[in-house]
Short mmCIF file of C-alpha atoms in Angstrom, two decimals:
data_model
loop_
_atom_site.label_atom_id
_atom_site.label_comp_id
_atom_site.label_asym_id
_atom_site.label_seq_id
_atom_site.Cartn_x
_atom_site.Cartn_y
_atom_site.Cartn_z
CA MET K 118 5.30 -20.27 -1.48
CA GLY K 119 7.14 -19.04 1.61
CA SER K 120 8.02 -15.41 2.07
CA SER K 121 11.76 -15.98 1.51
CA THR K 122 11.02 -17.84 -1.74
CA ARG K 123 8.64 -15.07 -2.80
CA MET K 124 11.29 -12.45 -2.03
CA MET K 125 13.80 -14.29 -4.22
CA ALA K 126 11.22 -14.42 -7.01
CA LEU K 127 10.39 -10.75 -6.58
CA ARG K 128 14.04 -9.73 -6.77
CA GLY K 129 14.44 -11.68 -10.00
CA ARG K 130 11.51 -10.05 -11.81
CA SER K 131 12.23 -7.68 -14.64
CA THR K 132 10.22 -4.50 -14.22
CA SER K 133 10.65 -1.01 -15.49
CA GLN K 134 13.74 0.57 -13.88
CA GLN K 135 11.87 3.84 -13.57
CA ALA K 136 8.95 2.17 -11.81
CA GLU K 137 11.34 0.52 -9.35
CA ARG K 138 13.11 3.77 -8.48
CA GLN K 139 10.04 5.97 -8.18
CA CYS K 140 7.54 3.48 -6.80
CA PRO K 141 9.25 0.94 -4.56
CA ALA K 142 6.91 -1.72 -3.22
CA ASP K 143 7.24 -3.06 0.29
CA SER K 144 8.07 -6.74 0.55
CA GLY K 145 6.33 -9.31 2.67
CA ASP K 146 9.62 -10.69 4.00
CA ALA K 147 8.62 -10.37 7.64
CA THR K 148 4.85 -10.15 7.29
CA PHE K 149 3.81 -10.94 10.80
CA GLY K 150 6.71 -9.08 12.37
CA VAL K 151 5.66 -5.93 10.51
CA ILE K 152 2.05 -6.36 11.55
CA LEU K 153 2.86 -7.12 15.18
CA ALA K 154 5.24 -4.16 15.42
CA GLY K 155 2.53 -1.92 14.03
CA LEU K 156 -0.04 -3.27 16.47
CA ALA K 157 2.33 -2.50 19.33
CA ALA K 158 2.80 1.03 17.96
CA ILE K 159 -0.91 1.73 17.71
CA ALA K 160 -1.71 0.20 21.05
CA HIS K 161 -1.48 3.78 22.31
CA SER K 162 -4.70 4.84 20.63
CA PRO K 163 -5.80 8.49 20.69
CA ALA K 164 -8.26 7.59 23.44
CA ILE K 165 -5.27 6.60 25.59
CA ASP K 166 -2.75 9.05 24.16
CA PRO K 167 -4.43 12.30 23.05
CA GLU K 168 -1.06 13.69 21.89
CA VAL K 169 -0.87 11.48 18.79
CA GLY K 170 -0.76 14.51 16.52
CA ARG K 171 -0.29 14.70 12.78
CA GLU K 172 3.01 12.77 12.69
CA GLY K 173 1.60 10.00 14.85
CA ALA K 174 -1.38 9.70 12.54
CA ARG K 175 0.92 9.57 9.50
CA ALA K 176 3.02 6.86 11.14
CA ARG K 177 -0.08 4.79 11.83
CA VAL K 178 -1.38 5.19 8.29
CA GLU K 179 2.05 4.18 6.95
CA TRP K 180 2.13 1.15 9.24
CA PHE K 181 -1.31 0.13 7.99
CA ARG K 182 -0.19 0.55 4.37
CA ARG K 183 2.96 -1.53 4.93
CA SER K 184 0.90 -4.23 6.64
CA VAL K 185 -1.36 -4.50 3.60
CA HIS K 186 1.72 -4.64 1.34
CA ALA K 187 3.04 -7.51 3.45
CA LEU K 188 -0.27 -9.35 3.18
CA ILE K 189 -0.38 -8.81 -0.58
CA ALA K 190 3.15 -10.22 -0.83
CA GLU K 191 2.03 -13.32 1.08
CA HIS K 192 -1.03 -13.97 -1.08
CA VAL K 193 -0.42 -12.47 -4.55
CA ALA K 194 2.33 -14.23 -6.45
CA HIS K 195 2.21 -12.11 -9.60
CA PRO K 196 2.31 -9.18 -10.30
CA PHE K 197 3.22 -7.94 -6.82
CA GLU K 198 4.29 -4.41 -7.81
CA LEU K 199 1.17 -3.86 -9.90
CA ALA K 200 -1.09 -5.20 -7.13
CA VAL K 201 0.53 -2.94 -4.54
CA SER K 202 0.26 0.04 -6.89
CA ALA K 203 -3.47 -0.61 -7.37
CA TYR K 204 -3.99 -0.75 -3.60
CA ASP K 205 -1.90 2.38 -2.96
CA LEU K 206 -3.78 4.31 -5.63
CA GLY K 207 -7.08 3.34 -4.02
CA LEU K 208 -5.82 4.15 -0.52
CA SER K 209 -4.61 7.58 -1.57
CA THR K 210 -7.85 8.29 -3.44
CA GLY K 211 -9.88 7.45 -0.35
CA LEU K 212 -7.58 9.30 2.02
CA TYR K 213 -6.73 12.45 0.06
CA GLY K 214 -9.11 12.53 -2.92
CA ALA K 215 -8.63 11.83 -6.62
CA GLU K 216 -7.08 15.20 -7.46
CA ALA K 217 -4.57 15.39 -4.59
CA ALA K 218 -0.84 15.44 -5.35
CA PRO K 219 -0.12 12.13 -3.53
CA THR K 220 -2.88 10.43 -5.50
CA GLN K 221 -1.45 11.74 -8.76
CA LEU K 222 1.96 10.30 -7.79
CA TYR K 223 0.36 6.92 -7.04
CA GLN K 224 -1.48 7.11 -10.38
CA ARG K 225 1.84 7.58 -12.17
CA CYS K 226 3.31 4.62 -10.25
CA TYR K 227 0.33 2.48 -11.19
CA ASP K 228 0.64 3.51 -14.84
CA LEU K 229 4.37 2.68 -14.85
CA HIS K 230 3.78 -0.76 -13.34
CA ALA K 231 0.88 -1.39 -15.73
CA ALA K 232 3.09 -0.46 -18.70
CA ALA K 233 5.80 -2.80 -17.41
CA ASN K 234 3.26 -5.65 -17.02
CA PRO K 235 0.71 -5.31 -19.86
CA GLN K 236 -0.23 -9.00 -19.90
CA SER K 237 -0.68 -9.05 -16.11
CA MET K 238 -2.81 -5.93 -16.36
CA HIS K 239 -5.21 -7.81 -18.62
CA THR K 240 -5.27 -11.14 -16.75
CA SER K 241 -5.42 -9.60 -13.26
CA ALA K 242 -8.04 -6.90 -13.89
CA GLY K 243 -10.50 -8.30 -11.33
CA LEU K 244 -7.85 -8.56 -8.63
CA LEU K 245 -6.54 -5.07 -9.37
CA ASN K 246 -10.04 -3.58 -9.25
CA SER K 247 -10.70 -5.34 -5.94
CA LEU K 248 -7.45 -4.08 -4.43
CA ALA K 249 -8.12 -0.51 -5.60
CA HIS K 250 -11.64 -0.70 -4.15
CA ALA K 251 -10.36 -2.05 -0.82
CA GLY K 252 -7.74 0.72 -0.77
CA ARG K 253 -10.41 3.40 -1.30
CA LEU K 254 -12.50 1.97 1.54
CA HIS K 255 -9.47 1.82 3.82
CA GLY K 256 -8.48 5.38 2.87
CA ARG K 257 -11.95 6.71 3.67
CA GLY K 258 -11.93 4.89 6.99
CA LEU K 259 -8.48 6.23 7.87
CA ARG K 260 -9.52 9.76 6.89
CA ALA K 261 -12.58 9.50 9.16
CA TRP K 262 -10.36 8.22 12.00
CA ILE K 263 -7.92 11.10 11.54
CA VAL K 264 -10.66 13.73 11.44
CA GLU K 265 -12.33 12.22 14.50
CA ASN K 266 -9.12 12.10 16.53
CA GLN K 267 -7.53 15.43 15.76
#
């Protein structure tokens, strides 16, 4: 399924209105464009540009997160929002810790998407666990990179 077809399918899905407003998922409409733009942005690594700072680090983490969302959109047909929520929850847990405010927000988003997709929650448990695990690993790696470069 091409990205434009997937976007049309994603727009037509019925999900919880609250989940959509509070926890918008990034689409994979321009997957490789997003990834290439991010690669260009991080080409100025801290080794080259020591003035990256906190905002630069945040921008790079956000680019990484959006790139993963784009890849999920390319490869996970259903349930996209739930899959992205699982990854984001894992990423935030690895980056900030389980008790941090951002992680609690992502937990609420995950719970809202799970409630909106109870059948998908059951049938996609392995995928969701794998995405959450990958997110935690990525979050830990990003946290180590930030600590090392600031």
